[in-house]
Short mmCIF file of N, CA and C in Angstrom, two decimals:
data_model
loop_
_atom_site.label_atom_id
_atom_site.label_comp_id
_atom_site.label_asym_id
_atom_site.label_seq_id
_atom_site.Cartn_x
_atom_site.Cartn_y
_atom_site.Cartn_z
N MET A 1 130.58 75.66 99.00
CA MET A 1 129.06 75.38 99.09
C MET A 1 128.64 74.54 97.88
N ASN A 2 127.76 73.53 98.22
CA ASN A 2 127.28 72.61 97.25
C ASN A 2 126.05 73.26 96.51
N PHE A 3 126.28 73.35 95.14
CA PHE A 3 125.06 74.01 94.47
C PHE A 3 124.44 73.07 93.68
N GLU A 4 124.52 71.77 93.96
CA GLU A 4 123.82 70.79 93.06
C GLU A 4 122.49 70.53 93.57
N PHE A 5 121.54 70.15 92.71
CA PHE A 5 120.16 69.94 93.07
C PHE A 5 119.96 68.91 94.05
N SER A 6 119.26 69.16 95.02
CA SER A 6 118.78 67.95 96.00
C SER A 6 117.54 68.56 96.61
N ALA A 7 116.81 67.66 97.35
CA ALA A 7 115.51 68.06 98.03
C ALA A 7 115.83 69.24 98.92
N GLY A 8 116.93 69.36 99.53
CA GLY A 8 117.22 70.40 100.55
C GLY A 8 117.67 71.75 99.97
N MET A 9 118.42 71.60 98.85
CA MET A 9 119.11 72.81 98.37
C MET A 9 119.15 72.79 96.78
N PRO A 10 118.30 73.71 96.25
CA PRO A 10 118.27 73.80 94.66
C PRO A 10 119.69 74.36 94.24
N GLY A 11 119.97 74.22 92.93
CA GLY A 11 121.21 74.56 92.37
C GLY A 11 121.35 76.13 92.33
N LEU A 12 122.51 76.38 91.72
CA LEU A 12 122.86 77.90 91.45
C LEU A 12 121.85 78.61 90.67
N PHE A 13 121.23 78.13 89.62
CA PHE A 13 120.32 78.77 88.78
C PHE A 13 119.17 79.18 89.78
N PRO A 14 118.46 78.34 90.35
CA PRO A 14 117.36 78.82 91.14
C PRO A 14 117.69 79.79 92.22
N SER A 15 118.90 79.70 92.91
CA SER A 15 119.24 80.61 93.91
C SER A 15 119.52 82.13 93.34
N ILE A 16 120.13 82.06 92.19
CA ILE A 16 120.28 83.37 91.45
C ILE A 16 119.03 84.00 90.97
N ALA A 17 118.18 83.09 90.35
CA ALA A 17 116.94 83.60 89.91
C ALA A 17 116.07 84.14 91.05
N THR A 18 116.07 83.46 92.17
CA THR A 18 115.34 83.93 93.20
C THR A 18 115.74 85.20 93.72
N VAL A 19 117.08 85.38 93.88
CA VAL A 19 117.50 86.63 94.34
C VAL A 19 117.31 87.78 93.35
N ILE A 20 117.32 87.66 92.14
CA ILE A 20 117.13 88.62 91.20
C ILE A 20 115.52 88.95 91.12
N LEU A 21 114.76 88.01 91.24
CA LEU A 21 113.19 88.28 91.15
C LEU A 21 112.86 88.91 92.42
N VAL A 22 113.20 88.44 93.50
CA VAL A 22 112.78 89.04 94.84
C VAL A 22 113.41 90.43 95.10
N GLY A 23 114.61 90.70 94.44
CA GLY A 23 115.24 92.00 94.57
C GLY A 23 114.30 92.96 93.63
N ILE A 24 113.90 92.55 92.44
CA ILE A 24 113.00 93.47 91.61
C ILE A 24 111.66 93.69 92.41
N ALA A 25 111.18 92.62 93.01
CA ALA A 25 109.92 92.76 93.90
C ALA A 25 110.10 93.77 95.00
N CYS A 26 111.24 93.67 95.60
CA CYS A 26 111.53 94.71 96.76
C CYS A 26 111.41 96.14 96.18
N ILE A 27 112.12 96.32 95.05
CA ILE A 27 112.15 97.64 94.43
C ILE A 27 110.73 98.11 94.16
N THR A 28 109.92 97.30 93.49
CA THR A 28 108.53 97.63 93.02
C THR A 28 107.75 97.82 94.15
N ASP A 29 107.92 97.05 95.24
CA ASP A 29 107.01 97.15 96.41
C ASP A 29 107.41 98.49 97.16
N ILE A 30 108.51 98.77 97.19
CA ILE A 30 108.95 100.08 97.74
C ILE A 30 108.36 101.37 97.02
N ARG A 31 108.54 101.33 95.71
CA ARG A 31 108.05 102.29 94.85
C ARG A 31 106.61 102.46 94.73
N SER A 32 105.87 101.41 94.48
CA SER A 32 104.47 101.43 94.29
C SER A 32 103.65 100.59 95.19
N ARG A 33 104.14 100.03 96.19
CA ARG A 33 103.43 99.10 97.06
C ARG A 33 102.74 97.85 96.35
N ARG A 34 103.32 97.55 95.24
CA ARG A 34 102.80 96.51 94.46
C ARG A 34 103.96 95.46 93.96
N ILE A 35 103.64 94.30 93.83
CA ILE A 35 104.52 93.24 93.46
C ILE A 35 103.77 92.74 92.10
N PRO A 36 104.39 92.94 90.94
CA PRO A 36 103.80 92.63 89.63
C PRO A 36 103.50 91.14 89.54
N ASN A 37 102.35 90.85 89.02
CA ASN A 37 101.97 89.36 88.81
C ASN A 37 102.99 88.70 87.75
N ILE A 38 103.34 89.54 86.72
CA ILE A 38 104.18 88.88 85.78
C ILE A 38 105.54 88.52 86.29
N LEU A 39 106.06 89.32 87.33
CA LEU A 39 107.30 88.94 87.98
C LEU A 39 107.14 87.49 88.62
N VAL A 40 106.04 87.42 89.32
CA VAL A 40 105.81 86.27 90.22
C VAL A 40 105.63 84.97 89.16
N LEU A 41 104.89 85.24 88.06
CA LEU A 41 104.54 84.14 87.16
C LEU A 41 105.83 83.85 86.35
N THR A 42 106.70 84.85 86.06
CA THR A 42 108.03 84.45 85.48
C THR A 42 108.76 83.48 86.40
N GLY A 43 108.76 83.82 87.73
CA GLY A 43 109.59 82.91 88.66
C GLY A 43 108.93 81.47 88.80
N LEU A 44 107.67 81.40 88.75
CA LEU A 44 106.99 80.20 88.88
C LEU A 44 107.20 79.29 87.58
N ILE A 45 107.19 79.94 86.47
CA ILE A 45 107.38 79.18 85.18
C ILE A 45 108.84 78.76 85.15
N ALA A 46 109.72 79.67 85.44
CA ALA A 46 111.18 79.32 85.44
C ALA A 46 111.49 78.20 86.39
N GLY A 47 111.07 78.36 87.65
CA GLY A 47 111.25 77.26 88.61
C GLY A 47 110.71 76.05 88.28
N LEU A 48 109.48 75.97 87.70
CA LEU A 48 108.86 74.67 87.24
C LEU A 48 109.71 74.04 86.20
N ALA A 49 110.06 74.86 85.22
CA ALA A 49 110.86 74.29 84.05
C ALA A 49 112.15 73.66 84.60
N ASN A 50 112.86 74.43 85.42
CA ASN A 50 113.98 74.00 85.96
C ASN A 50 113.93 72.61 86.77
N HIS A 51 112.96 72.54 87.63
CA HIS A 51 112.70 71.34 88.37
C HIS A 51 112.26 70.18 87.56
N LEU A 52 111.43 70.42 86.57
CA LEU A 52 111.09 69.41 85.67
C LEU A 52 112.27 68.86 84.80
N TYR A 53 113.16 69.83 84.47
CA TYR A 53 114.25 69.35 83.62
C TYR A 53 115.19 68.48 84.48
N ILE A 54 115.45 69.02 85.84
CA ILE A 54 116.50 68.37 86.58
C ILE A 54 115.99 67.04 87.03
N SER A 55 114.76 66.93 87.43
CA SER A 55 114.27 65.64 88.17
C SER A 55 112.90 65.17 87.76
N GLN A 56 112.33 65.66 86.66
CA GLN A 56 111.05 65.32 86.17
C GLN A 56 109.97 65.31 87.23
N LEU A 57 109.29 64.14 87.54
CA LEU A 57 108.07 64.11 88.32
C LEU A 57 108.49 64.44 89.72
N PRO A 58 109.63 64.20 90.43
CA PRO A 58 109.89 64.64 91.72
C PRO A 58 110.14 66.20 91.75
N GLY A 59 110.54 66.75 90.52
CA GLY A 59 110.61 68.15 90.50
C GLY A 59 109.31 68.87 90.60
N LEU A 60 108.42 68.31 89.99
CA LEU A 60 107.01 68.84 90.06
C LEU A 60 106.41 68.85 91.40
N TRP A 61 106.69 67.77 92.24
CA TRP A 61 106.37 67.66 93.70
C TRP A 61 106.96 68.72 94.48
N PHE A 62 108.42 68.81 94.22
CA PHE A 62 109.21 69.74 94.95
C PHE A 62 108.70 71.21 94.68
N TRP A 63 108.28 71.49 93.50
CA TRP A 63 107.70 72.95 93.20
C TRP A 63 106.39 73.17 93.75
N THR A 64 105.47 72.04 93.63
CA THR A 64 104.10 72.31 94.20
C THR A 64 104.18 72.46 95.71
N LEU A 65 104.94 71.57 96.36
CA LEU A 65 104.95 71.62 97.79
C LEU A 65 105.51 72.98 98.29
N GLY A 66 106.53 73.48 97.68
CA GLY A 66 107.12 74.87 97.98
C GLY A 66 106.10 75.91 97.88
N LEU A 67 105.39 75.86 96.63
CA LEU A 67 104.41 76.84 96.33
C LEU A 67 103.37 76.97 97.29
N LEU A 68 102.78 75.86 97.59
CA LEU A 68 101.71 75.71 98.65
C LEU A 68 102.13 76.08 99.88
N ALA A 69 103.23 75.65 100.41
CA ALA A 69 103.74 76.01 101.74
C ALA A 69 103.99 77.64 101.79
N GLY A 70 104.58 78.14 100.83
CA GLY A 70 104.98 79.51 100.79
C GLY A 70 103.66 80.42 100.97
N MET A 71 102.63 79.96 100.24
CA MET A 71 101.43 80.71 100.21
C MET A 71 100.50 80.47 101.56
N ALA A 72 100.74 79.30 101.95
CA ALA A 72 99.93 78.98 103.28
C ALA A 72 100.41 79.74 104.32
N PHE A 73 101.69 80.21 104.45
CA PHE A 73 102.25 80.97 105.54
C PHE A 73 101.64 82.26 105.60
N LEU A 74 101.26 83.02 104.51
CA LEU A 74 100.79 84.25 104.46
C LEU A 74 99.25 84.46 104.20
N ILE A 75 98.70 83.34 103.94
CA ILE A 75 97.16 83.54 103.45
C ILE A 75 96.40 84.05 104.61
N ILE A 76 96.51 83.62 105.82
CA ILE A 76 95.74 84.20 106.96
C ILE A 76 95.91 85.66 107.19
N PRO A 77 97.24 86.20 107.22
CA PRO A 77 97.41 87.57 107.36
C PRO A 77 96.73 88.42 106.21
N TYR A 78 96.86 87.83 105.05
CA TYR A 78 96.21 88.37 103.89
C TYR A 78 94.65 88.52 104.01
N LEU A 79 94.08 87.46 104.31
CA LEU A 79 92.67 87.42 104.62
C LEU A 79 92.16 88.32 105.61
N LEU A 80 93.00 88.58 106.77
CA LEU A 80 92.74 89.55 107.78
C LEU A 80 93.04 91.02 107.39
N GLY A 81 93.60 91.18 106.16
CA GLY A 81 93.89 92.53 105.68
C GLY A 81 95.18 93.09 106.20
N GLY A 82 96.09 92.14 106.66
CA GLY A 82 97.41 92.61 107.20
C GLY A 82 98.44 92.71 106.11
N MET A 83 98.27 92.29 104.86
CA MET A 83 99.20 92.37 103.80
C MET A 83 98.57 92.16 102.51
N GLY A 84 99.30 92.40 101.46
CA GLY A 84 98.62 92.36 100.09
C GLY A 84 98.80 90.94 99.43
N ALA A 85 98.07 90.84 98.40
CA ALA A 85 98.09 89.45 97.71
C ALA A 85 99.45 89.14 97.04
N GLY A 86 100.11 90.30 96.71
CA GLY A 86 101.43 90.21 95.98
C GLY A 86 102.42 89.54 97.11
N ASP A 87 102.40 89.82 98.33
CA ASP A 87 103.23 89.32 99.30
C ASP A 87 103.00 87.78 99.37
N VAL A 88 101.80 87.41 99.39
CA VAL A 88 101.52 85.88 99.39
C VAL A 88 102.03 85.21 98.15
N LYS A 89 101.76 85.74 97.03
CA LYS A 89 102.33 85.15 95.80
C LYS A 89 103.74 85.10 95.78
N LEU A 90 104.40 86.22 96.21
CA LEU A 90 105.91 86.25 96.27
C LEU A 90 106.51 85.17 97.05
N LEU A 91 105.92 84.87 98.27
CA LEU A 91 106.45 84.00 99.11
C LEU A 91 106.16 82.53 98.41
N GLY A 92 105.02 82.35 97.82
CA GLY A 92 104.75 81.11 97.11
C GLY A 92 105.76 80.90 96.12
N MET A 93 106.07 81.90 95.35
CA MET A 93 107.16 81.88 94.27
C MET A 93 108.45 81.44 94.81
N VAL A 94 108.83 81.95 96.02
CA VAL A 94 110.16 81.52 96.64
C VAL A 94 110.11 80.14 97.00
N GLY A 95 108.96 79.66 97.57
CA GLY A 95 108.88 78.29 97.89
C GLY A 95 108.85 77.34 96.63
N ALA A 96 108.23 77.77 95.62
CA ALA A 96 108.15 76.96 94.39
C ALA A 96 109.69 76.76 93.73
N ILE A 97 110.41 77.88 93.80
CA ILE A 97 111.68 77.80 93.16
C ILE A 97 112.72 77.05 94.09
N MET A 98 112.62 77.51 95.39
CA MET A 98 113.73 76.96 96.34
C MET A 98 113.32 75.86 97.26
N GLY A 99 112.04 75.39 97.37
CA GLY A 99 111.61 74.28 98.08
C GLY A 99 111.11 74.62 99.52
N LEU A 100 110.61 73.55 100.01
CA LEU A 100 109.94 73.55 101.42
C LEU A 100 110.83 74.00 102.56
N GLU A 101 112.05 73.41 102.66
CA GLU A 101 112.98 73.71 103.61
C GLU A 101 113.37 75.18 103.63
N PHE A 102 113.63 75.56 102.47
CA PHE A 102 114.04 77.03 102.27
C PHE A 102 112.97 77.91 102.56
N VAL A 103 111.74 77.73 102.14
CA VAL A 103 110.60 78.67 102.39
C VAL A 103 110.39 78.73 103.96
N ILE A 104 110.50 77.57 104.61
CA ILE A 104 110.14 77.62 106.00
C ILE A 104 111.25 78.48 106.73
N ALA A 105 112.48 78.23 106.38
CA ALA A 105 113.60 79.23 106.96
C ALA A 105 113.28 80.57 106.62
N THR A 106 113.02 80.82 105.39
CA THR A 106 112.63 82.23 104.87
C THR A 106 111.52 82.87 105.69
N PHE A 107 110.59 82.13 105.82
CA PHE A 107 109.37 82.60 106.66
C PHE A 107 109.79 82.99 108.06
N LEU A 108 110.58 82.16 108.70
CA LEU A 108 111.09 82.67 110.15
C LEU A 108 111.79 83.83 110.09
N PHE A 109 112.85 83.91 109.20
CA PHE A 109 113.69 85.18 109.12
C PHE A 109 112.83 86.33 108.65
N MET A 110 111.83 86.05 107.67
CA MET A 110 111.03 87.20 107.20
C MET A 110 110.24 87.70 108.39
N ALA A 111 109.79 86.92 109.18
CA ALA A 111 108.95 87.32 110.37
C ALA A 111 109.67 88.15 111.31
N LEU A 112 111.03 87.87 111.40
CA LEU A 112 111.83 88.62 112.34
C LEU A 112 112.09 90.03 111.84
N TRP A 113 112.50 90.04 110.46
CA TRP A 113 112.63 91.37 109.71
C TRP A 113 111.34 92.15 109.64
N GLY A 114 110.28 91.40 109.50
CA GLY A 114 108.95 92.19 109.19
C GLY A 114 108.62 92.83 110.65
N GLY A 115 108.84 92.03 111.72
CA GLY A 115 108.54 92.54 113.07
C GLY A 115 109.45 93.81 113.46
N LEU A 116 110.70 93.71 113.06
CA LEU A 116 111.63 94.85 113.23
C LEU A 116 111.14 96.02 112.41
N GLY A 117 110.79 95.77 111.22
CA GLY A 117 110.21 96.78 110.29
C GLY A 117 109.03 97.49 110.85
N ALA A 118 108.15 96.62 111.34
CA ALA A 118 106.96 97.22 111.87
C ALA A 118 107.08 98.09 113.13
N MET A 119 108.06 97.66 114.02
CA MET A 119 108.46 98.45 115.15
C MET A 119 109.01 99.92 114.69
N LEU A 120 109.85 99.82 113.64
CA LEU A 120 110.33 101.02 113.09
C LEU A 120 109.30 101.99 112.55
N VAL A 121 108.34 101.39 111.90
CA VAL A 121 107.17 102.18 111.31
C VAL A 121 106.47 102.81 112.47
N LEU A 122 106.12 102.06 113.54
CA LEU A 122 105.39 102.55 114.71
C LEU A 122 106.17 103.69 115.39
N PHE A 123 107.46 103.41 115.62
CA PHE A 123 108.39 104.45 116.10
C PHE A 123 108.35 105.83 115.38
N ARG A 124 108.53 105.49 114.05
CA ARG A 124 108.62 106.81 113.02
C ARG A 124 107.31 107.58 113.15
N SER A 125 106.15 106.80 113.21
CA SER A 125 104.88 107.44 113.08
C SER A 125 104.38 108.09 114.38
N GLY A 126 105.09 107.84 115.50
CA GLY A 126 104.87 108.36 116.79
C GLY A 126 103.66 107.56 117.50
N ARG A 127 103.52 106.28 117.03
CA ARG A 127 102.44 105.47 117.57
C ARG A 127 102.92 104.29 118.61
N MET A 128 104.18 104.26 118.76
CA MET A 128 104.84 103.18 119.67
C MET A 128 104.29 103.05 121.00
N ARG A 129 104.15 104.17 121.57
CA ARG A 129 103.68 104.22 122.98
C ARG A 129 102.22 103.74 123.04
N LEU A 130 101.39 104.23 122.08
CA LEU A 130 99.93 103.88 122.00
C LEU A 130 99.90 102.32 121.79
N PHE A 131 100.68 101.83 120.88
CA PHE A 131 100.76 100.46 120.47
C PHE A 131 101.00 99.61 121.74
N TRP A 132 102.00 99.89 122.50
CA TRP A 132 102.23 99.18 123.79
C TRP A 132 101.27 99.22 124.84
N LEU A 133 100.67 100.46 124.93
CA LEU A 133 99.62 100.60 125.90
C LEU A 133 98.35 99.58 125.63
N ASN A 134 97.99 99.66 124.32
CA ASN A 134 96.96 98.72 123.84
C ASN A 134 97.37 97.25 123.99
N ILE A 135 98.49 96.95 123.73
CA ILE A 135 98.90 95.48 123.96
C ILE A 135 98.80 95.17 125.39
N LEU A 136 99.45 95.97 126.38
CA LEU A 136 99.44 95.70 127.70
C LEU A 136 98.02 95.72 128.30
N SER A 137 96.99 96.50 127.72
CA SER A 137 95.74 96.38 128.16
C SER A 137 94.89 95.30 127.51
N LEU A 138 95.65 94.50 126.69
CA LEU A 138 94.92 93.42 125.85
C LEU A 138 93.96 93.84 124.89
N ASN A 139 94.15 95.10 124.42
CA ASN A 139 93.31 95.70 123.40
C ASN A 139 94.03 95.54 122.02
N PHE A 140 93.97 94.22 121.53
CA PHE A 140 94.90 93.95 120.42
C PHE A 140 94.35 94.59 119.11
N ARG A 141 93.07 94.67 118.97
CA ARG A 141 92.51 95.23 117.73
C ARG A 141 92.88 96.80 117.60
N ALA A 142 92.84 97.41 118.76
CA ALA A 142 93.17 98.87 118.61
C ALA A 142 94.75 99.10 118.44
N ALA A 143 95.49 98.05 118.93
CA ALA A 143 96.96 98.05 118.72
C ALA A 143 97.41 98.13 117.35
N VAL A 144 96.62 97.34 116.43
CA VAL A 144 97.06 97.15 114.98
C VAL A 144 96.15 98.07 114.11
N ASP A 145 95.04 98.77 114.80
CA ASP A 145 94.24 99.71 113.84
C ASP A 145 95.00 100.90 113.43
N VAL A 146 94.98 101.18 112.22
CA VAL A 146 95.67 102.25 111.65
C VAL A 146 94.65 103.28 110.85
N PRO A 147 94.55 104.44 111.25
CA PRO A 147 93.66 105.42 110.57
C PRO A 147 93.91 105.33 109.11
N ASP A 148 92.81 105.43 108.31
CA ASP A 148 92.97 105.46 106.76
C ASP A 148 93.94 106.48 106.30
N SER A 149 93.94 107.53 106.83
CA SER A 149 94.89 108.63 106.41
C SER A 149 96.35 108.37 106.65
N ALA A 150 96.70 107.43 107.54
CA ALA A 150 98.01 107.07 107.86
C ALA A 150 98.49 105.78 107.12
N LYS A 151 97.61 105.04 106.53
CA LYS A 151 97.82 103.66 105.96
C LYS A 151 98.98 103.62 105.01
N GLU A 152 98.95 104.42 103.95
CA GLU A 152 99.99 104.44 102.94
C GLU A 152 101.35 104.94 103.46
N LYS A 153 101.28 106.09 104.29
CA LYS A 153 102.51 106.66 104.80
C LYS A 153 103.20 105.75 105.82
N ASP A 154 102.34 105.07 106.68
CA ASP A 154 102.86 104.25 107.69
C ASP A 154 102.89 102.86 107.44
N SER A 155 102.82 102.36 106.14
CA SER A 155 102.71 101.01 105.84
C SER A 155 104.14 100.47 105.75
N LEU A 156 104.30 99.18 105.76
CA LEU A 156 105.56 98.57 105.51
C LEU A 156 105.45 97.78 104.22
N PRO A 157 106.31 97.97 103.24
CA PRO A 157 106.34 97.12 102.04
C PRO A 157 106.97 95.70 102.49
N TYR A 158 105.96 94.67 102.46
CA TYR A 158 106.47 93.56 103.18
C TYR A 158 107.25 92.67 102.19
N GLY A 159 107.28 93.08 100.91
CA GLY A 159 108.17 92.45 99.93
C GLY A 159 109.64 92.67 100.38
N VAL A 160 109.90 93.74 101.10
CA VAL A 160 111.27 93.96 101.50
C VAL A 160 111.70 92.91 102.70
N ALA A 161 110.66 92.68 103.60
CA ALA A 161 110.90 91.62 104.64
C ALA A 161 111.12 90.25 103.95
N ILE A 162 110.38 89.97 102.90
CA ILE A 162 110.47 88.70 102.31
C ILE A 162 111.89 88.66 101.69
N GLY A 163 112.36 89.78 101.06
CA GLY A 163 113.65 89.79 100.39
C GLY A 163 114.78 89.71 101.43
N LEU A 164 114.58 90.32 102.56
CA LEU A 164 115.58 90.10 103.68
C LEU A 164 115.57 88.63 104.25
N GLY A 165 114.37 88.05 104.24
CA GLY A 165 114.27 86.73 104.61
C GLY A 165 114.96 85.75 103.71
N VAL A 166 114.82 85.92 102.45
CA VAL A 166 115.62 85.21 101.47
C VAL A 166 117.08 85.32 101.54
N ALA A 167 117.55 86.68 101.72
CA ALA A 167 118.96 86.92 101.85
C ALA A 167 119.58 86.29 103.10
N THR A 168 118.82 86.32 104.22
CA THR A 168 119.32 85.86 105.44
C THR A 168 119.31 84.32 105.43
N THR A 169 118.28 83.67 104.72
CA THR A 169 118.34 82.25 104.62
C THR A 169 119.58 81.75 103.66
N LEU A 170 119.72 82.55 102.71
CA LEU A 170 120.87 82.21 101.81
C LEU A 170 122.27 82.22 102.46
N LEU A 171 122.44 83.36 103.33
CA LEU A 171 123.53 83.60 104.05
C LEU A 171 123.72 82.44 105.11
N TRP A 172 122.71 82.13 105.82
CA TRP A 172 122.72 81.19 106.86
C TRP A 172 122.99 79.75 106.26
N ARG A 173 122.54 79.39 105.11
CA ARG A 173 122.78 78.19 104.50
C ARG A 173 124.21 78.13 104.16
N TYR A 174 124.78 79.27 103.58
CA TYR A 174 126.14 79.32 103.18
C TYR A 174 127.01 79.04 104.44
N LEU A 175 126.77 79.83 105.55
CA LEU A 175 127.57 79.74 106.65
C LEU A 175 127.49 78.25 107.36
N MET A 176 126.44 77.72 107.24
CA MET A 176 126.28 76.35 107.78
C MET A 176 126.93 75.18 106.99
N SER A 177 127.27 75.55 105.59
CA SER A 177 127.90 74.67 104.75
C SER A 177 129.40 74.75 104.79
N CYS A 178 129.90 75.94 105.41
CA CYS A 178 131.29 76.14 105.55
C CYS A 178 132.04 75.21 106.51
#
């Protein structure tokens, strides 16, 4: 596997840093349903320093484009109340460190993992049948409405879906390079 810096694939340091930071974010999201700002800020600063050191001004562009794309993918679900700001910032951090191509692939894999997780939450909470009845009757608002008493218990720590998206993207990239 090629671990040298290029526009498509950052080096070994960004890959390892991303795995560590996203891993910590998954653990804190599971435990407290929070992703610490200091964790995201650490990743953003480390990613920016690395990209500036490796390629100066093009590194700044690489970092900025990845950050904005990562955040753009989740800003609408956040504004609609579907996820927390920490999730938005975490995916932005992944984009800033790993770049635009990586964050696009991560977003696609993350959406698959998140959808699977949401189905498991619905099944475990006993609301799967009601969800599908509402979808089939085109009552989309009721399909995603969760009573306040069930929100914490039946919520999905989306940092885990982001983490699985990162891991799947890294694995996919590795397998494609073999």
